Structures are given as C-alpha cells and as structure tokens.
PDB file of C-alpha atoms in Angstrom:
ATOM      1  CA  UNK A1069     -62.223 -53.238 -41.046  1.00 95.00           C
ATOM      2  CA  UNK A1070     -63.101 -50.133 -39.813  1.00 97.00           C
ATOM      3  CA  UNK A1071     -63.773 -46.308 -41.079  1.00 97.00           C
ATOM      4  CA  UNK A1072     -64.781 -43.189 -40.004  1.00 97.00           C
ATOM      5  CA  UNK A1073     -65.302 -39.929 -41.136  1.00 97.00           C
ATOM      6  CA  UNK A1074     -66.767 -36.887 -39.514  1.00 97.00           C
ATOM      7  CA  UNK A1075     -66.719 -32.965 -39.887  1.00 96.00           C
ATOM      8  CA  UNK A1076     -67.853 -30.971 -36.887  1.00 95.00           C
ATOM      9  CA  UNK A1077     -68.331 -27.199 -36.394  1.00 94.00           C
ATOM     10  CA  UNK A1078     -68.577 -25.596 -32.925  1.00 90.00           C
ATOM     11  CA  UNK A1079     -70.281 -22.415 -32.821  1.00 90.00           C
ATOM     12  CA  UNK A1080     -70.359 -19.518 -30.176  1.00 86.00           C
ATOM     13  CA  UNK A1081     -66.788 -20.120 -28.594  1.00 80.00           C
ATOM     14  CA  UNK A1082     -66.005 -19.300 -24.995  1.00 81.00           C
ATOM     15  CA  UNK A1083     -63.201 -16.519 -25.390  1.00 78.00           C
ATOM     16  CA  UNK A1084     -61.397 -13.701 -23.988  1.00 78.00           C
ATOM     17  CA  UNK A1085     -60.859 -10.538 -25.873  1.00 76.00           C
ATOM     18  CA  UNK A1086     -59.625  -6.787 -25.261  1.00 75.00           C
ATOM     19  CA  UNK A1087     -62.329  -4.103 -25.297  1.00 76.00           C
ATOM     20  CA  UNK A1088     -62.564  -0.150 -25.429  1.00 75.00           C
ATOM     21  CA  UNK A1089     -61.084   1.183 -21.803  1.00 80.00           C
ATOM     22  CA  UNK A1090     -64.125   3.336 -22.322  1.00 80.00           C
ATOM     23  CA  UNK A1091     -66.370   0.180 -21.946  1.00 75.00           C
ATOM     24  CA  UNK A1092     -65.280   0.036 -18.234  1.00 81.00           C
ATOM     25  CA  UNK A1093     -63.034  -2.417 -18.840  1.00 82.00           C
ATOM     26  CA  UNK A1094     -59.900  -3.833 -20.389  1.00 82.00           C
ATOM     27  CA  UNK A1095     -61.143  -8.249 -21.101  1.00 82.00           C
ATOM     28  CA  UNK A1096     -64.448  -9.711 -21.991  1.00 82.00           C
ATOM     29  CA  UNK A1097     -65.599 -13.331 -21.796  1.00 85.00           C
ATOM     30  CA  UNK A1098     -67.482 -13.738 -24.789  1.00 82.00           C
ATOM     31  CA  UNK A1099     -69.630 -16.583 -26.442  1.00 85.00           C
ATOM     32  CA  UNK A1100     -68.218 -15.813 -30.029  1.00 83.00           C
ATOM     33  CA  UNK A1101     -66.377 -17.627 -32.953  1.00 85.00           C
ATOM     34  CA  UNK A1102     -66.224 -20.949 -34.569  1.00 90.00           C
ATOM     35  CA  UNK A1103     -64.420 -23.996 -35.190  1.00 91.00           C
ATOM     36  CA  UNK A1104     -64.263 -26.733 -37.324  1.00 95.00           C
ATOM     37  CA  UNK A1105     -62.572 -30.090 -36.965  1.00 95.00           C
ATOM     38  CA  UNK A1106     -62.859 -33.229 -39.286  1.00 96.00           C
ATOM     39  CA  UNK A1107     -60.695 -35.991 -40.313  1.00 96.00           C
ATOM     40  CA  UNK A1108     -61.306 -39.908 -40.368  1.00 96.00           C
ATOM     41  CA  UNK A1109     -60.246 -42.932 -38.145  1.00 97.00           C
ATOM     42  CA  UNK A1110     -58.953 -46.311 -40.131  1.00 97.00           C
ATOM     43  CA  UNK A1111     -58.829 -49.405 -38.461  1.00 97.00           C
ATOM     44  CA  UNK A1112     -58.092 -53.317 -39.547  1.00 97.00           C
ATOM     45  CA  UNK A1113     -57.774 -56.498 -37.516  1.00 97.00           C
ATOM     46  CA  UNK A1114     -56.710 -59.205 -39.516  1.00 96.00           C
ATOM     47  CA  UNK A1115     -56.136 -63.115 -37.530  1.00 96.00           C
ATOM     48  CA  UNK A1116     -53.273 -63.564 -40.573  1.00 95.00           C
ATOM     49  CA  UNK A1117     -52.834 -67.448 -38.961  1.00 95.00           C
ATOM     50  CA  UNK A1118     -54.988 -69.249 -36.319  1.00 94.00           C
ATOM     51  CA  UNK A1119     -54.907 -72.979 -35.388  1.00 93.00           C
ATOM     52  CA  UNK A1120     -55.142 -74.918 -32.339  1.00 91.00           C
ATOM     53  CA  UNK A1121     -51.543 -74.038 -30.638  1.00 93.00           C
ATOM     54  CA  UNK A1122     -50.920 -71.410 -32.702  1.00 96.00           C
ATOM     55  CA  UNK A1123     -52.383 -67.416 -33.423  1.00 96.00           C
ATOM     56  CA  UNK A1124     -51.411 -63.914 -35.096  1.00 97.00           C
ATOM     57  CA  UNK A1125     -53.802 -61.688 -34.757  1.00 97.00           C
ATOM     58  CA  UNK A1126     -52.543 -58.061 -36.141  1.00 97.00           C
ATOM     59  CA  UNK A1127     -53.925 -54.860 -35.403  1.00 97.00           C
ATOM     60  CA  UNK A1128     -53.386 -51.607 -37.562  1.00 98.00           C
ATOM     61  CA  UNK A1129     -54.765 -48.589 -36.952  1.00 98.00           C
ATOM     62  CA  UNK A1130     -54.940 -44.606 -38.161  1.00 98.00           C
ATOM     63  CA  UNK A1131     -56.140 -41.436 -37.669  1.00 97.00           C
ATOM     64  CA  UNK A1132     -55.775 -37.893 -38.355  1.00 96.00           C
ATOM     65  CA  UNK A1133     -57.458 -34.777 -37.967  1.00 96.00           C
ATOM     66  CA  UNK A1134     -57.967 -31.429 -39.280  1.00 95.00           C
ATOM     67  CA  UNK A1135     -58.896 -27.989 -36.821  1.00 94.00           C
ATOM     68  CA  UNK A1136     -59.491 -24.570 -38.451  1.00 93.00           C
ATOM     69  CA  UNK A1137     -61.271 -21.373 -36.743  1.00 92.00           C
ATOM     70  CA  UNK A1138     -63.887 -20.012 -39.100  1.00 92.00           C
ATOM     71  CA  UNK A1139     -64.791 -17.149 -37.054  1.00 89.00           C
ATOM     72  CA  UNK A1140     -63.424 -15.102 -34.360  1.00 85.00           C
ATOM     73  CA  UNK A1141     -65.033 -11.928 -32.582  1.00 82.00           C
ATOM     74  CA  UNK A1142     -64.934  -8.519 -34.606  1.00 78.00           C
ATOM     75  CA  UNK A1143     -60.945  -7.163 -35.365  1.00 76.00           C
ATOM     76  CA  UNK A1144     -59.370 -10.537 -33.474  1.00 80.00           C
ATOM     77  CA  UNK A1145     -57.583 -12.078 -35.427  1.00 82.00           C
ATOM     78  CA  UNK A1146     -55.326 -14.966 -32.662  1.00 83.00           C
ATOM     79  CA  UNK A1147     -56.753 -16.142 -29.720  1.00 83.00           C
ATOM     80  CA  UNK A1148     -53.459 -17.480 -27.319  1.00 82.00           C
ATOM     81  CA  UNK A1149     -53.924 -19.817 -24.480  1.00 81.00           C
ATOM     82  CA  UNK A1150     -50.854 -21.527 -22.345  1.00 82.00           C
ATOM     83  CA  UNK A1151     -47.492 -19.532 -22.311  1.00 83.00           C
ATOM     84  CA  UNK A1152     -43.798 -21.211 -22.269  1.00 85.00           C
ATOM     85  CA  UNK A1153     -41.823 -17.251 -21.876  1.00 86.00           C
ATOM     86  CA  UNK A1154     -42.737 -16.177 -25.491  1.00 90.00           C
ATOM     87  CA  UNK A1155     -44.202 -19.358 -26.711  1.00 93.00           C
ATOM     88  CA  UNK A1156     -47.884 -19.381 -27.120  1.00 91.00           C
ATOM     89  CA  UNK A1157     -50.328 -21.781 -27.865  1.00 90.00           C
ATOM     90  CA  UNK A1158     -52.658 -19.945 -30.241  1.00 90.00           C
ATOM     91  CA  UNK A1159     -55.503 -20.477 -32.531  1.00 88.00           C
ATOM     92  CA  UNK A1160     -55.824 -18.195 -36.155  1.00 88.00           C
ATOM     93  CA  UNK A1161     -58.558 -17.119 -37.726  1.00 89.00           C
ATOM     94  CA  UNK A1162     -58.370 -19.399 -41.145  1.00 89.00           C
ATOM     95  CA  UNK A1163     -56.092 -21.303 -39.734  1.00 89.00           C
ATOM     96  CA  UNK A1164     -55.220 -24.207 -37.584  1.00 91.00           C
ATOM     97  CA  UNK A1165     -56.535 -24.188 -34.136  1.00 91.00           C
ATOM     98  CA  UNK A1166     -53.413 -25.459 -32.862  1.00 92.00           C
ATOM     99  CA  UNK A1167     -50.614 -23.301 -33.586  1.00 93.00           C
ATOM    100  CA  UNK A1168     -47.526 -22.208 -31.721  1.00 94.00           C
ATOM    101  CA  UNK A1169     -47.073 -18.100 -31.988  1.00 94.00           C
ATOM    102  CA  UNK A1170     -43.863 -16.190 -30.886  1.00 95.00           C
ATOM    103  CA  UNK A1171     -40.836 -14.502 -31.953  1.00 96.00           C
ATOM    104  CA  UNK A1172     -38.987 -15.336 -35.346  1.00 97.00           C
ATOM    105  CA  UNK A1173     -36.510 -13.468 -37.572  1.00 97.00           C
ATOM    106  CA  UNK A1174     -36.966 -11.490 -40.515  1.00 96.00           C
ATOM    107  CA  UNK A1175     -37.451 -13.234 -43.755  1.00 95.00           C
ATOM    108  CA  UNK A1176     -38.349 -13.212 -47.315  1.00 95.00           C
ATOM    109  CA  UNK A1177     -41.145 -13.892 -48.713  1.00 92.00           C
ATOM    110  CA  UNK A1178     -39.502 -17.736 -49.555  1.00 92.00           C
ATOM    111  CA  UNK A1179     -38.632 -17.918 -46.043  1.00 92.00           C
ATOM    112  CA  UNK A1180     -34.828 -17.098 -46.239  1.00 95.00           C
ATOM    113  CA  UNK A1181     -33.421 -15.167 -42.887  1.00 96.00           C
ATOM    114  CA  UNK A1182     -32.766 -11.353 -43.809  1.00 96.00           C
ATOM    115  CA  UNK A1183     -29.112 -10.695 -42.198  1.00 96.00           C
ATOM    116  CA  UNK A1184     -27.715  -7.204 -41.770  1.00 94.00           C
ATOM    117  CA  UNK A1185     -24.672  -5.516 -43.080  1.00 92.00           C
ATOM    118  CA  UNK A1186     -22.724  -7.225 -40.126  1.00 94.00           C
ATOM    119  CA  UNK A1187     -23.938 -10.393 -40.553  1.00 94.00           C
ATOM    120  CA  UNK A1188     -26.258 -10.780 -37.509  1.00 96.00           C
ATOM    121  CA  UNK A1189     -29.943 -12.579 -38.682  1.00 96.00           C
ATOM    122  CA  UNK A1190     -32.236  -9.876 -37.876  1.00 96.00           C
ATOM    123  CA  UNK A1191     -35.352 -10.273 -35.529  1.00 96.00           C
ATOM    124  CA  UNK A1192     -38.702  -9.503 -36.760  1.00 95.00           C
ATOM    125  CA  UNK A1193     -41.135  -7.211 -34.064  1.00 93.00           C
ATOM    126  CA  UNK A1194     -44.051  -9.291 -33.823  1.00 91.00           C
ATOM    127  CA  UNK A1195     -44.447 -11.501 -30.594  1.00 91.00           C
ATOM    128  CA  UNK A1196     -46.781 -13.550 -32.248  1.00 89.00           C
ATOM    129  CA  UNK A1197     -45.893 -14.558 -35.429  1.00 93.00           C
ATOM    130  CA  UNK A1198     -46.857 -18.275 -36.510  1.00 93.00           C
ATOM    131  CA  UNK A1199     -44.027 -20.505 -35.703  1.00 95.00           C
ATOM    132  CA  UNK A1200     -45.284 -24.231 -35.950  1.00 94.00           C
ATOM    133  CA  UNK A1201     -48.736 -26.139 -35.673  1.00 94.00           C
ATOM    134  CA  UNK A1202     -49.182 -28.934 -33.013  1.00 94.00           C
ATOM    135  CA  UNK A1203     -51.461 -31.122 -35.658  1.00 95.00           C
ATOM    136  CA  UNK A1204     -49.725 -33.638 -36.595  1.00 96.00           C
ATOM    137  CA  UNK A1205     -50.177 -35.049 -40.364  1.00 96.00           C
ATOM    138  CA  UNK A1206     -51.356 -38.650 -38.726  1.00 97.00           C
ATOM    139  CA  UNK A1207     -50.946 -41.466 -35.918  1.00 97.00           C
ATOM    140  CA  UNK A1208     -50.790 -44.821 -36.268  1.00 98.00           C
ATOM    141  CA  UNK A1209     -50.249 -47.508 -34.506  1.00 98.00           C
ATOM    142  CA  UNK A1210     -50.172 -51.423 -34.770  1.00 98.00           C
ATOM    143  CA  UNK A1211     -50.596 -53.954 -32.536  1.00 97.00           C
ATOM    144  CA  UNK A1212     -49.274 -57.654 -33.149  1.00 97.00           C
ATOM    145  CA  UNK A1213     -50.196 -60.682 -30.616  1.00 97.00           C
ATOM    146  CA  UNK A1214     -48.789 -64.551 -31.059  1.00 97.00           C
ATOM    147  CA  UNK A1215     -50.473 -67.186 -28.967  1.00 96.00           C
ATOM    148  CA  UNK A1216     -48.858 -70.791 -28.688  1.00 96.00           C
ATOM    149  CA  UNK A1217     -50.173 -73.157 -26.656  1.00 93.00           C
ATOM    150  CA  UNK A1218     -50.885 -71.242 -22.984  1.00 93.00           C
ATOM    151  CA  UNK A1219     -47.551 -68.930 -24.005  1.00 96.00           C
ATOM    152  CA  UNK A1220     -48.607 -65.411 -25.762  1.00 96.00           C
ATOM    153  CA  UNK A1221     -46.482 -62.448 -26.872  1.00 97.00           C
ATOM    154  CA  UNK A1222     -48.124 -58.824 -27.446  1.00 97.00           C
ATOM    155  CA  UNK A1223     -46.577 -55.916 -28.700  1.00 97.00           C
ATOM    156  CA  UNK A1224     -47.659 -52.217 -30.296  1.00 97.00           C
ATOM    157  CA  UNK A1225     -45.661 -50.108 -32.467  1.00 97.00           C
ATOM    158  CA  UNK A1226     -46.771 -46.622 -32.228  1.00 97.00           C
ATOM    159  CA  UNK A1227     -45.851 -43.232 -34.165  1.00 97.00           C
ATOM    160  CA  UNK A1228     -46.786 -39.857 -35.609  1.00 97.00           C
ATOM    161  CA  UNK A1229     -45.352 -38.150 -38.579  1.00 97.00           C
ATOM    162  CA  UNK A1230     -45.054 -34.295 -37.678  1.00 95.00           C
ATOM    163  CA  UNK A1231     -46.717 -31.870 -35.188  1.00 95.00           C
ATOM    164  CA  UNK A1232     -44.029 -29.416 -34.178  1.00 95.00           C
ATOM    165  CA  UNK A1233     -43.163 -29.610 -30.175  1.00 94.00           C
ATOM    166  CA  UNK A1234     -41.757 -26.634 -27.788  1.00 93.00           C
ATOM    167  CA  UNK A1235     -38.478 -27.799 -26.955  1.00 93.00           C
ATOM    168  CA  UNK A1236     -38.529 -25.382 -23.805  1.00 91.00           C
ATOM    169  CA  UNK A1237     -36.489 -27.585 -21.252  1.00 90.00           C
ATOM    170  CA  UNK A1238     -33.299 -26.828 -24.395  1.00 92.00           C
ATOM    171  CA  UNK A1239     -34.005 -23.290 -24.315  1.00 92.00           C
ATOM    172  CA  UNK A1240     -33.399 -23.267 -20.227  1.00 91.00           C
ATOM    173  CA  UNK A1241     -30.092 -25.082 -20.917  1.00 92.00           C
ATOM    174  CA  UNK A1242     -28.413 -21.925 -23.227  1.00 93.00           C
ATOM    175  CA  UNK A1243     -29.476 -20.086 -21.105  1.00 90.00           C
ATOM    176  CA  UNK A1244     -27.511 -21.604 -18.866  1.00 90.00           C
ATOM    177  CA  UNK A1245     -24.871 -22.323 -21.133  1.00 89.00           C
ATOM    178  CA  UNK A1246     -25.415 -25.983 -20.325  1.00 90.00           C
ATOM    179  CA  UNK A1247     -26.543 -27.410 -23.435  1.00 91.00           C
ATOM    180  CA  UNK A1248     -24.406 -29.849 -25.597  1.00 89.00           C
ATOM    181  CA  UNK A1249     -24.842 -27.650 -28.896  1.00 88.00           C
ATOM    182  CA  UNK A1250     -22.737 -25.167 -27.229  1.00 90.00           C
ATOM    183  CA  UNK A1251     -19.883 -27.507 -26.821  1.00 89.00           C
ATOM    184  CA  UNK A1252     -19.374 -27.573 -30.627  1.00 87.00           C
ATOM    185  CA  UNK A1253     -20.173 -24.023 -31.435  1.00 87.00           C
ATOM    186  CA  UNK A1254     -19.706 -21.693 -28.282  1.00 87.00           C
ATOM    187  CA  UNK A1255     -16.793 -19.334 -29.523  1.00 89.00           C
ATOM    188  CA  UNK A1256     -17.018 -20.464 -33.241  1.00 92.00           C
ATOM    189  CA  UNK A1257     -17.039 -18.409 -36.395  1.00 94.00           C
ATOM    190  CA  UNK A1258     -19.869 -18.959 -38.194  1.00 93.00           C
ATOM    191  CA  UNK A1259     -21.599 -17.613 -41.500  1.00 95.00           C
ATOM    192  CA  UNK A1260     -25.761 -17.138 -40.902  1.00 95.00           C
ATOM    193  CA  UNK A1261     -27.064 -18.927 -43.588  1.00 95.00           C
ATOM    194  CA  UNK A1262     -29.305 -15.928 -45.114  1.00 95.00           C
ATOM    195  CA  UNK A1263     -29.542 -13.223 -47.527  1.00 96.00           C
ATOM    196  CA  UNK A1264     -28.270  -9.309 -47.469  1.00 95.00           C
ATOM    197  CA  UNK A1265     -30.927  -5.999 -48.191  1.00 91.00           C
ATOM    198  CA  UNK A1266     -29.146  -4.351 -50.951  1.00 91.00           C
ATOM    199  CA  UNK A1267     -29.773  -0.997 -51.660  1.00 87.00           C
ATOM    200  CA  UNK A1268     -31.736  -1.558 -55.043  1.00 89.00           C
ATOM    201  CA  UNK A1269     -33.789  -3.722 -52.933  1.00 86.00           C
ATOM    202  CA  UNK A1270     -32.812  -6.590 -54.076  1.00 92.00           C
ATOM    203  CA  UNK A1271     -31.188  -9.478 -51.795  1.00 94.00           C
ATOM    204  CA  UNK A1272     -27.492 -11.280 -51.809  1.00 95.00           C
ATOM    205  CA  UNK A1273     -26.155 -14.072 -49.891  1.00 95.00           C
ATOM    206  CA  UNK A1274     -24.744 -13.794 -46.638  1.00 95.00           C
ATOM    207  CA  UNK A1275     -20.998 -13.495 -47.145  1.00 94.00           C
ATOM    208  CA  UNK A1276     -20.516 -12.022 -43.366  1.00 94.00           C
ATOM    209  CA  UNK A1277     -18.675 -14.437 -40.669  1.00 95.00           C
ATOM    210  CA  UNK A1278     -19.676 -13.464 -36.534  1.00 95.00           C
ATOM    211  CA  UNK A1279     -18.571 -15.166 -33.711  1.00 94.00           C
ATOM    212  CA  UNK A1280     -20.924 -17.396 -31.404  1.00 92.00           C
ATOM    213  CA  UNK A1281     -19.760 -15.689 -28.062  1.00 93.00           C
ATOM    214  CA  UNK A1282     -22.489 -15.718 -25.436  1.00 91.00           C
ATOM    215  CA  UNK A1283     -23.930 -12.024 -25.911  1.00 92.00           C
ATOM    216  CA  UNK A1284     -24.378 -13.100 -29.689  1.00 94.00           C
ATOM    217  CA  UNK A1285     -25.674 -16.597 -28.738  1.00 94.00           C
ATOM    218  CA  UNK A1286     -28.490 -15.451 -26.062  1.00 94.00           C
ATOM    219  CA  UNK A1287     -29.025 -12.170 -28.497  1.00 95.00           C
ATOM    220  CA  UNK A1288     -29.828 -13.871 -31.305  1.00 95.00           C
ATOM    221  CA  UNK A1289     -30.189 -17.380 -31.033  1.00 95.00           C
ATOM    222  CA  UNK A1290     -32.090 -17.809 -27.270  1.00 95.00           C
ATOM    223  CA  UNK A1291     -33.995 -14.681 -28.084  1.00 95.00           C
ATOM    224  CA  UNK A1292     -35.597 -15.886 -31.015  1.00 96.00           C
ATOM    225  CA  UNK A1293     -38.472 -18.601 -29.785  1.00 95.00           C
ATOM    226  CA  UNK A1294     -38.556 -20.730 -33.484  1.00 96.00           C
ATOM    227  CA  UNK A1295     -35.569 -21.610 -32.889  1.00 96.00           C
ATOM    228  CA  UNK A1296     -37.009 -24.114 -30.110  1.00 95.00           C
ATOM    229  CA  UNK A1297     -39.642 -25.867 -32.403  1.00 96.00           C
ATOM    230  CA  UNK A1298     -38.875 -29.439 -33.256  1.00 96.00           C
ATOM    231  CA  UNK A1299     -40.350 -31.843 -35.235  1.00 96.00           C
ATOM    232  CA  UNK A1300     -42.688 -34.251 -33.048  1.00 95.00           C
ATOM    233  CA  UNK A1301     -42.491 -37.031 -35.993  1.00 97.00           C
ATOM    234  CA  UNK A1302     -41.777 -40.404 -33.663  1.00 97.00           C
ATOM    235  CA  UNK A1303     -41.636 -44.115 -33.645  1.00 97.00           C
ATOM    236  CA  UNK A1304     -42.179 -46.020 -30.639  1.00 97.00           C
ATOM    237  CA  UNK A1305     -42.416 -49.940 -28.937  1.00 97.00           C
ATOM    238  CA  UNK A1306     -44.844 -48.945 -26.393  1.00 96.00           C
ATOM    239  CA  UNK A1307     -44.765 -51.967 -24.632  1.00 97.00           C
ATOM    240  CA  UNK A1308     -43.624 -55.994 -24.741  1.00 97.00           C
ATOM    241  CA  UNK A1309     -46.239 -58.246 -22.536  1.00 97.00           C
ATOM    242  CA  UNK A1310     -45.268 -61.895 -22.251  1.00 97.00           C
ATOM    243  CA  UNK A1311     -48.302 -63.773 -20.938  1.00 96.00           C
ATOM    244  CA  UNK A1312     -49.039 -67.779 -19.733  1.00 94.00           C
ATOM    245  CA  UNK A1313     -52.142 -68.840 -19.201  1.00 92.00           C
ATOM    246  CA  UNK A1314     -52.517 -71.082 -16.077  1.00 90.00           C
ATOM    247  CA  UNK A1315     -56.747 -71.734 -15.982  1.00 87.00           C
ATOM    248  CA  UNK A1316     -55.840 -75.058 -16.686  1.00 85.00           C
ATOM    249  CA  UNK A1317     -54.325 -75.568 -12.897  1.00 86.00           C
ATOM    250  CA  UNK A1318     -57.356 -74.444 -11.342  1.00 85.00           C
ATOM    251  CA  UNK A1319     -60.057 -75.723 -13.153  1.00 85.00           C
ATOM    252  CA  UNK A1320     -61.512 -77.677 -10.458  1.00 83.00           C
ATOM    253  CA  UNK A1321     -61.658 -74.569  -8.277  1.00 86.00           C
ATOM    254  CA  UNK A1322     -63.529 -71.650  -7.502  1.00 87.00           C
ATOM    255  CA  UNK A1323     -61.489 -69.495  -9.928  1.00 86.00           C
ATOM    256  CA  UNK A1324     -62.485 -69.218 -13.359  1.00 85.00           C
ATOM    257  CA  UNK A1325     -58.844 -68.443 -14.574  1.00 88.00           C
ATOM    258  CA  UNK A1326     -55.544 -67.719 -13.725  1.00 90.00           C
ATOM    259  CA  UNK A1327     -52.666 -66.057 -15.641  1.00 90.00           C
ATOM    260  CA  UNK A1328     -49.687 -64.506 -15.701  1.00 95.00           C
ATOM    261  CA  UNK A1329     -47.851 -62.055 -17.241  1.00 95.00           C
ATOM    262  CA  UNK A1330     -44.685 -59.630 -17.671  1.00 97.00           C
ATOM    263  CA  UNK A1331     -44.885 -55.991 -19.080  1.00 97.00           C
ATOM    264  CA  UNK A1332     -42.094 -53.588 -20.710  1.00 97.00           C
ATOM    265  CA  UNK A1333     -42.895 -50.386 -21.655  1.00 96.00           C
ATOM    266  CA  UNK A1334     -41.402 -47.795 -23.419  1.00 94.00           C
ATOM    267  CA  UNK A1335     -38.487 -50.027 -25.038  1.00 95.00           C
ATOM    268  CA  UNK A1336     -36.950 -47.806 -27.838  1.00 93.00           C
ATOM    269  CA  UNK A1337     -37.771 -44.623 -29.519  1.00 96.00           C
ATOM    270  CA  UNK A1338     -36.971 -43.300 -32.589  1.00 96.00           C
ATOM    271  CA  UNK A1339     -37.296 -39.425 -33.534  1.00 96.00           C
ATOM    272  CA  UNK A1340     -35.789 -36.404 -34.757  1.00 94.00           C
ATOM    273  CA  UNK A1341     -36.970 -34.597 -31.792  1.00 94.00           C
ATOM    274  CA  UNK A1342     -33.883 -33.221 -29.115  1.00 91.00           C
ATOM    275  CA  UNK A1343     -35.866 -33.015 -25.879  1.00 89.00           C
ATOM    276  CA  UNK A1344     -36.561 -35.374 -23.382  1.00 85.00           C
ATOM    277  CA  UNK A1345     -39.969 -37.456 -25.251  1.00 90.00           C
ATOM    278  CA  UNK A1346     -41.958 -35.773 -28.072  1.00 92.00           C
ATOM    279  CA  UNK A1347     -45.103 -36.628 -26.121  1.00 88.00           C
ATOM    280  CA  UNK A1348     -44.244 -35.035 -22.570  1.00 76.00           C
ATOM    281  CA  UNK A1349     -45.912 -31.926 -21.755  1.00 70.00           C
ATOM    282  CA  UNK A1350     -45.378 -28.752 -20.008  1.00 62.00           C
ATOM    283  CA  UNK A1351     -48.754 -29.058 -18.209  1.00 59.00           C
ATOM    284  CA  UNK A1352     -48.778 -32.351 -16.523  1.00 49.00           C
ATOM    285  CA  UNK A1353     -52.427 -31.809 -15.922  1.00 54.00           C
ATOM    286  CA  UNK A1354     -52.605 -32.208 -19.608  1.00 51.00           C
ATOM    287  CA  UNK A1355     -51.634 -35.421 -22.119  1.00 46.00           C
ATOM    288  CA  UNK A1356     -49.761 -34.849 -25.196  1.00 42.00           C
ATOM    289  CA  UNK A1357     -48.367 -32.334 -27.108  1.00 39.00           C
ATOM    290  CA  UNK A1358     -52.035 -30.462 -25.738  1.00 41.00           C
ATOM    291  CA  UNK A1359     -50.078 -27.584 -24.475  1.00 44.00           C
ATOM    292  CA  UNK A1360     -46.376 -27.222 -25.829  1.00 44.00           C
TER     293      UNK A1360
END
C-alpha cells in the first residue's frame, strides 16, 4: 500500500492582462499571481491467491486533486485561456483553476432560471460567468491479472466521478438542426421550467407555454453556452490482454523468452456524458479534458 499527499503553491505566474492605453499599450506579459494545488494519490496491490499454476494479483488505485488561484495581478479577477465560440477555459481568483466561463441565463439566487412575462428564460449579460469546473471529484482505476499455468488474463477498469466537459461537437449539430434532441422537441410546446419577476419583487412559477421553432431554439437554447456542459463522470474497460507464455519452447536458444499476446481496448463505456468520449479533447495536442 501506497499514499501520498502533497500541497504545492506556484508563485509569480506567467500571464496576460489589459493595461492603461496610456501605457502604450493594450496586453502585458506579466510574472504575477499564485496557485495552489494539493490532493493525495492511494494505491494497493494485493496477490489475493498465488500458487504454482495459479495467480490474482489486483491492483486499485486513486487520486484526486484540488487547484485554487490565490492571487492574481491588481483588479483581475479571471484569467481565460483556450476558446470553443463562447466557451472559455478560465481560472478565478479564489477559485478553481480549472473552470469553464461563458454565457448562462438569469437566475436566482437558488439557481432557478428567471423567465419573462412571455415565457422565454432570459439570458444574463456576462460572457464569462462560471459555468462548470474541469476537476473532477476523483479517478480511479483497478487493474486485475489471473495467471494459470503459461495462460494469463489482464484487465483495468477505469473511471472518474464528475469534471464537467464542453460538449461543443452537440452544439455544431443545432446549429445545424442535425442533432437527435431536435427530433423529439423541434416544433413542440413546451413550459421553461423557471420562475416569473413579479412586480412586488417577488418570484412565481413559470405558467407560460412557447414553441421550440428554430428562431426560439438557436435564440435561446444554442445561444446560451451552459447549456453544452455535461457531466464527465465515466466508467470504462480500458483494455482485455490475453497472454501465453512460450519461454519454455526456446529455452535451449539464444532467446531468453518468448510470448504472446492479444489486446482489446476500449471495450464498453458507461457515462452520462452525450458526446462522442468524455476524455476526447478539442486540442489534440493536448490529453484529457485539459482544454474543453
């Protein structure tokens, strides 16, 4: 068995911030700000049986970790990096370092959507307002391997509970009008499930029906870039290998072993998540959910 803990802070970040015009210009590259990331890494190998033909040796592993910017430079208070249209990657100051900023709809202060008089959800101003975090709670992973004789079997179940993903490549498809969500609502007559502004300032459910025609759909549903985060939260069989070990045929020989072996990957994955794989990326120069 295995543990680790460890906190580290990262002083004098490289960013980019927005000066005075009067400076002589409009960006700076800065050595300012701080981070601080900590969290632990559990792991246990067990051999649960071992004889002569036969082995189990299990593998379990976990890890999680924790990012938050302590500092940023004077009156910044977000620092974004990669863009997806109105999706940013962005970092908060006292908050996580890997958060998702963009467009979301009015709401209370318990998070209900504030609809108008109509019925229409209404859309807040702010481009960047926090819409998910890429951290996700933890990952874990276990790996089992069997051994009879010269036959072995090896498989790994991995998975991560949460860490919201950019489901951008469903955003392209409304906006094509491609997507299979609008073959059960496109044209429907729905209620927004949100609350009224009374006039005493008070708030009232959302009695008002619309109709999902494709101004109202790309107006308020594409426009609005929370709608796209997913959960990440995924179980997967990574891979199957199916080994035999053949040292035994040339042991008189200049080889010192031989074997041979057969490899699935990817068999079957379970998640919540719409898109394509809750672990591809925008940025295939990246691994991940690093980016989106």
């Amino acid at each position: 068995m295995d543990i680790a803990y460890y906190s580290v802070k990262n002083d004098n970040q490289i960013v980019v911030v927005r000066v005075s015009p009067a400076s002589g210009t409009i960006l700076q590259v800065r050595n300012e700000g701080a981070i601080r990331n900590h969290g632990f890494e559990y792991s246990l190998e067990q051999d649960i049986i071992k004889n002569r033909d036969f082995s189990w040796v299990a593998n379990f592993n976990l890890g999680l970790n924790r990012g938050k910017v302590i500092s940023l430079p004077e009156d910044v208070a977000e620092i974004t990096g990669d863009q997806y249209g109105d999706i940013f990657t962005s970092a908060y100051l006292g908050a996580s370092t890997t958060s998702l900023s963009g467009k979301d709809y009015l709401r209370t202060e318990d998070g209900k959507i504030i609809v108008n008089a109509q019925g229409y959800p209404e859309i807040g101003p702010k481009k960047d307002a926090l819409i998910g975090n890429r951290e996700p709670k933890f990952l874990a992973g276990l790996t089992n391997t069997f051994r009879y004789k010269d036959l072995s079997l090896s498989f790994l179940l991995n998975g991560r509970l949460g860490g919201d993903v950019a489901n951008v490549t469903e955003r392209g498809l409304i906006s094509m009008g491609q997507s299979k969500m609008l073959e059960t609502y496109r044209g429907r007559q729905i209620v927004v499930d949100g609350v009224v502004n009374m006039a005493d300032g008070s708030f009232a459910p959302n009695t008002n029906s619309i109709t999902l025609n494709y101004p109202t759909i790309i107006d308020y549903f594409y426009a609005v870039s929370s709608n796209f985060i997913e959960d990440g939260s995924f179980l997967r069989l990574s891979y199957v290998t199916l080994g035999w070990d053949l040292s035994r045929l040339v042991k008189n020989t200049p080889f010192k072993g031989l074997r041979c072996s057969m490899t699935a990957n990817n068999l079957f994955l379970l998640t919540r998540y719409t898109g394509a794989d809750p672990t591809l990326n925008a940025d295939t120069s990246r691994g991940g959910t690093g980016s989106a």
